[in-house]
mmCIF file of C-alpha atoms in Angstrom:
data_model
loop_
_atom_site.group_PDB
_atom_site.id
_atom_site.type_symbol
_atom_site.label_atom_id
_atom_site.label_comp_id
_atom_site.label_asym_id
_atom_site.label_seq_id
_atom_site.Cartn_x
_atom_site.Cartn_y
_atom_site.Cartn_z
ATOM 1 C CA UNK G 1 0.000 0.000 0.000
ATOM 2 C CA UNK G 2 1.409 3.378 -1.009
ATOM 3 C CA UNK G 3 0.827 6.400 1.233
ATOM 4 C CA UNK G 4 1.548 10.050 0.479
ATOM 5 C CA UNK G 5 2.228 12.235 3.524
ATOM 6 C CA UNK G 6 1.885 16.020 3.133
ATOM 7 C CA UNK G 7 3.159 18.316 5.890
ATOM 8 C CA UNK G 8 5.282 21.473 5.891
ATOM 9 C CA UNK G 9 7.044 20.347 9.100
ATOM 10 C CA UNK G 10 10.125 18.276 8.246
ATOM 11 C CA UNK G 11 10.170 16.623 11.674
ATOM 12 C CA UNK G 12 6.582 15.422 11.239
ATOM 13 C CA UNK G 13 7.392 14.067 7.758
ATOM 14 C CA UNK G 14 10.402 12.143 9.098
ATOM 15 C CA UNK G 15 8.412 10.789 12.056
ATOM 16 C CA UNK G 16 5.501 9.595 9.903
ATOM 17 C CA UNK G 17 7.791 8.146 7.213
ATOM 18 C CA UNK G 18 9.699 6.140 9.834
ATOM 19 C CA UNK G 19 6.552 4.726 11.485
ATOM 20 C CA UNK G 20 4.882 3.866 8.201
ATOM 21 C CA UNK G 21 7.956 2.271 6.603
ATOM 22 C CA UNK G 22 8.614 0.264 9.766
ATOM 23 C CA UNK G 23 5.076 -1.112 9.434
ATOM 24 C CA UNK G 24 5.460 -2.141 5.806
ATOM 25 C CA UNK G 25 3.967 0.815 3.948
ATOM 26 C CA UNK G 26 5.503 2.346 0.828
ATOM 27 C CA UNK G 27 5.778 6.062 1.680
ATOM 28 C CA UNK G 28 6.097 9.247 -0.363
ATOM 29 C CA UNK G 29 6.432 12.650 1.304
ATOM 30 C CA UNK G 30 5.750 16.212 0.207
ATOM 31 C CA UNK G 31 6.228 19.464 2.090
ATOM 32 C CA UNK G 32 3.643 21.358 0.005
ATOM 33 C CA UNK G 33 0.456 20.843 -1.964
ATOM 34 C CA UNK G 34 2.283 21.619 -5.202
ATOM 35 C CA UNK G 35 4.823 18.824 -4.608
ATOM 36 C CA UNK G 36 2.051 16.470 -3.509
ATOM 37 C CA UNK G 37 0.168 16.881 -6.783
ATOM 38 C CA UNK G 38 3.379 16.327 -8.763
ATOM 39 C CA UNK G 39 3.869 13.050 -6.882
ATOM 40 C CA UNK G 40 0.234 12.017 -7.371
ATOM 41 C CA UNK G 41 0.505 12.572 -11.123
ATOM 42 C CA UNK G 42 3.531 10.236 -11.252
ATOM 43 C CA UNK G 43 2.251 7.658 -8.730
ATOM 44 C CA UNK G 44 -1.198 6.449 -9.716
ATOM 45 C CA UNK G 45 -0.987 3.672 -7.112
ATOM 46 C CA UNK G 46 -1.243 5.955 -4.054
ATOM 47 C CA UNK G 47 -4.162 4.660 -1.994
ATOM 48 C CA UNK G 48 -3.998 6.903 1.091
ATOM 49 C CA UNK G 49 -3.009 10.536 1.640
ATOM 50 C CA UNK G 50 -2.214 11.908 5.087
ATOM 51 C CA UNK G 51 -2.292 15.697 5.021
ATOM 52 C CA UNK G 52 -1.797 18.439 7.541
ATOM 53 C CA UNK G 53 -4.469 21.139 7.495
ATOM 54 C CA UNK G 54 -2.484 24.275 8.351
ATOM 55 C CA UNK G 55 0.274 24.872 5.811
ATOM 56 C CA UNK G 56 1.629 28.126 4.370
ATOM 57 C CA UNK G 57 1.490 27.546 0.611
ATOM 58 C CA UNK G 58 -1.795 25.667 0.259
ATOM 59 C CA UNK G 59 -4.210 24.773 3.057
ATOM 60 C CA UNK G 60 -5.015 21.134 3.673
ATOM 61 C CA UNK G 61 -8.743 21.731 3.099
ATOM 62 C CA UNK G 62 -7.978 22.859 -0.456
ATOM 63 C CA UNK G 63 -5.711 19.837 -0.950
ATOM 64 C CA UNK G 64 -8.454 17.475 0.263
ATOM 65 C CA UNK G 65 -11.032 18.976 -2.099
ATOM 66 C CA UNK G 66 -8.643 18.809 -5.042
ATOM 67 C CA UNK G 67 -7.649 15.191 -4.355
ATOM 68 C CA UNK G 68 -11.276 14.111 -3.954
ATOM 69 C CA UNK G 69 -12.244 15.753 -7.242
ATOM 70 C CA UNK G 70 -9.316 14.316 -9.250
ATOM 71 C CA UNK G 71 -8.722 11.034 -7.384
ATOM 72 C CA UNK G 72 -11.988 10.041 -5.632
ATOM 73 C CA UNK G 73 -10.680 6.528 -4.876
ATOM 74 C CA UNK G 74 -7.891 7.847 -2.600
ATOM 75 C CA UNK G 75 -8.642 7.732 1.136
ATOM 76 C CA UNK G 76 -7.609 10.847 3.059
ATOM 77 C CA UNK G 77 -6.539 11.243 6.686
ATOM 78 C CA UNK G 78 -6.431 14.872 7.835
ATOM 79 C CA UNK G 79 -4.153 15.801 10.740
ATOM 80 C CA UNK G 80 -4.063 19.038 12.711
ATOM 81 C CA UNK G 81 -2.676 20.530 15.876
ATOM 82 C CA UNK G 82 -4.856 23.624 15.556
ATOM 83 C CA UNK G 83 -4.032 27.191 14.719
ATOM 84 C CA UNK G 84 -6.318 30.217 14.782
ATOM 85 C CA UNK G 85 -9.154 27.778 15.526
ATOM 86 C CA UNK G 86 -9.090 24.617 17.620
ATOM 87 C CA UNK G 87 -7.818 21.451 15.990
ATOM 88 C CA UNK G 88 -11.324 19.976 16.336
ATOM 89 C CA UNK G 89 -12.755 22.809 14.218
ATOM 90 C CA UNK G 90 -10.167 22.266 11.486
ATOM 91 C CA UNK G 91 -10.776 18.530 11.538
ATOM 92 C CA UNK G 92 -14.548 19.028 11.219
ATOM 93 C CA UNK G 93 -13.874 21.184 8.148
ATOM 94 C CA UNK G 94 -11.659 18.404 6.793
ATOM 95 C CA UNK G 95 -14.515 15.887 7.106
ATOM 96 C CA UNK G 96 -16.822 18.321 5.320
ATOM 97 C CA UNK G 97 -14.250 18.667 2.511
ATOM 98 C CA UNK G 98 -14.062 14.896 2.034
ATOM 99 C CA UNK G 99 -11.524 13.472 4.505
ATOM 100 C CA UNK G 100 -12.225 9.855 5.445
ATOM 101 C CA UNK G 101 -10.579 10.124 8.872
ATOM 102 C CA UNK G 102 -8.928 12.709 11.102
ATOM 103 C CA UNK G 103 -6.264 12.708 13.791
ATOM 104 C CA UNK G 104 -5.546 15.437 16.323
ATOM 105 C CA UNK G 105 -1.834 16.176 16.845
ATOM 106 C CA UNK G 106 -0.070 14.891 18.784
ATOM 107 C CA UNK G 107 -1.179 11.321 18.072
ATOM 108 C CA UNK G 108 0.570 8.053 18.799
ATOM 109 C CA UNK G 109 1.890 5.370 16.494
ATOM 110 C CA UNK G 110 -0.889 2.948 17.420
ATOM 111 C CA UNK G 111 -3.612 5.548 16.836
ATOM 112 C CA UNK G 112 -2.198 6.295 13.378
ATOM 113 C CA UNK G 113 -1.884 2.625 12.415
ATOM 114 C CA UNK G 114 -5.389 1.794 13.692
ATOM 115 C CA UNK G 115 -6.809 4.650 11.629
ATOM 116 C CA UNK G 116 -5.038 3.428 8.492
ATOM 117 C CA UNK G 117 -6.172 -0.160 8.985
ATOM 118 C CA UNK G 118 -9.794 0.968 9.402
ATOM 119 C CA UNK G 119 -9.672 2.695 6.007
#
């Protein structure tokens, strides 16, 4: 199973890549929406996208909407630690935009893996 992780925080990308690879997933990472869509165009076998909501170049809500319109078969997990609003508010918006699951930062390895297996 191939997963694309989108987050502007390098530490989060490294953490998620390590957990996912250790558990047998094929992982791609992008630090922006632009890079994520480049990867999606070259990797038609991505089945899950994990995306942060608050990012400087392109918000996660916009990324979710775009992925759902172009790649409706891809499952999306939205992650957020909050910002101007609470993380719960951002995650509710993510569900409304088409996310299949959400996780509030910080989350643990087991919580992430359980979420992925339920998809």
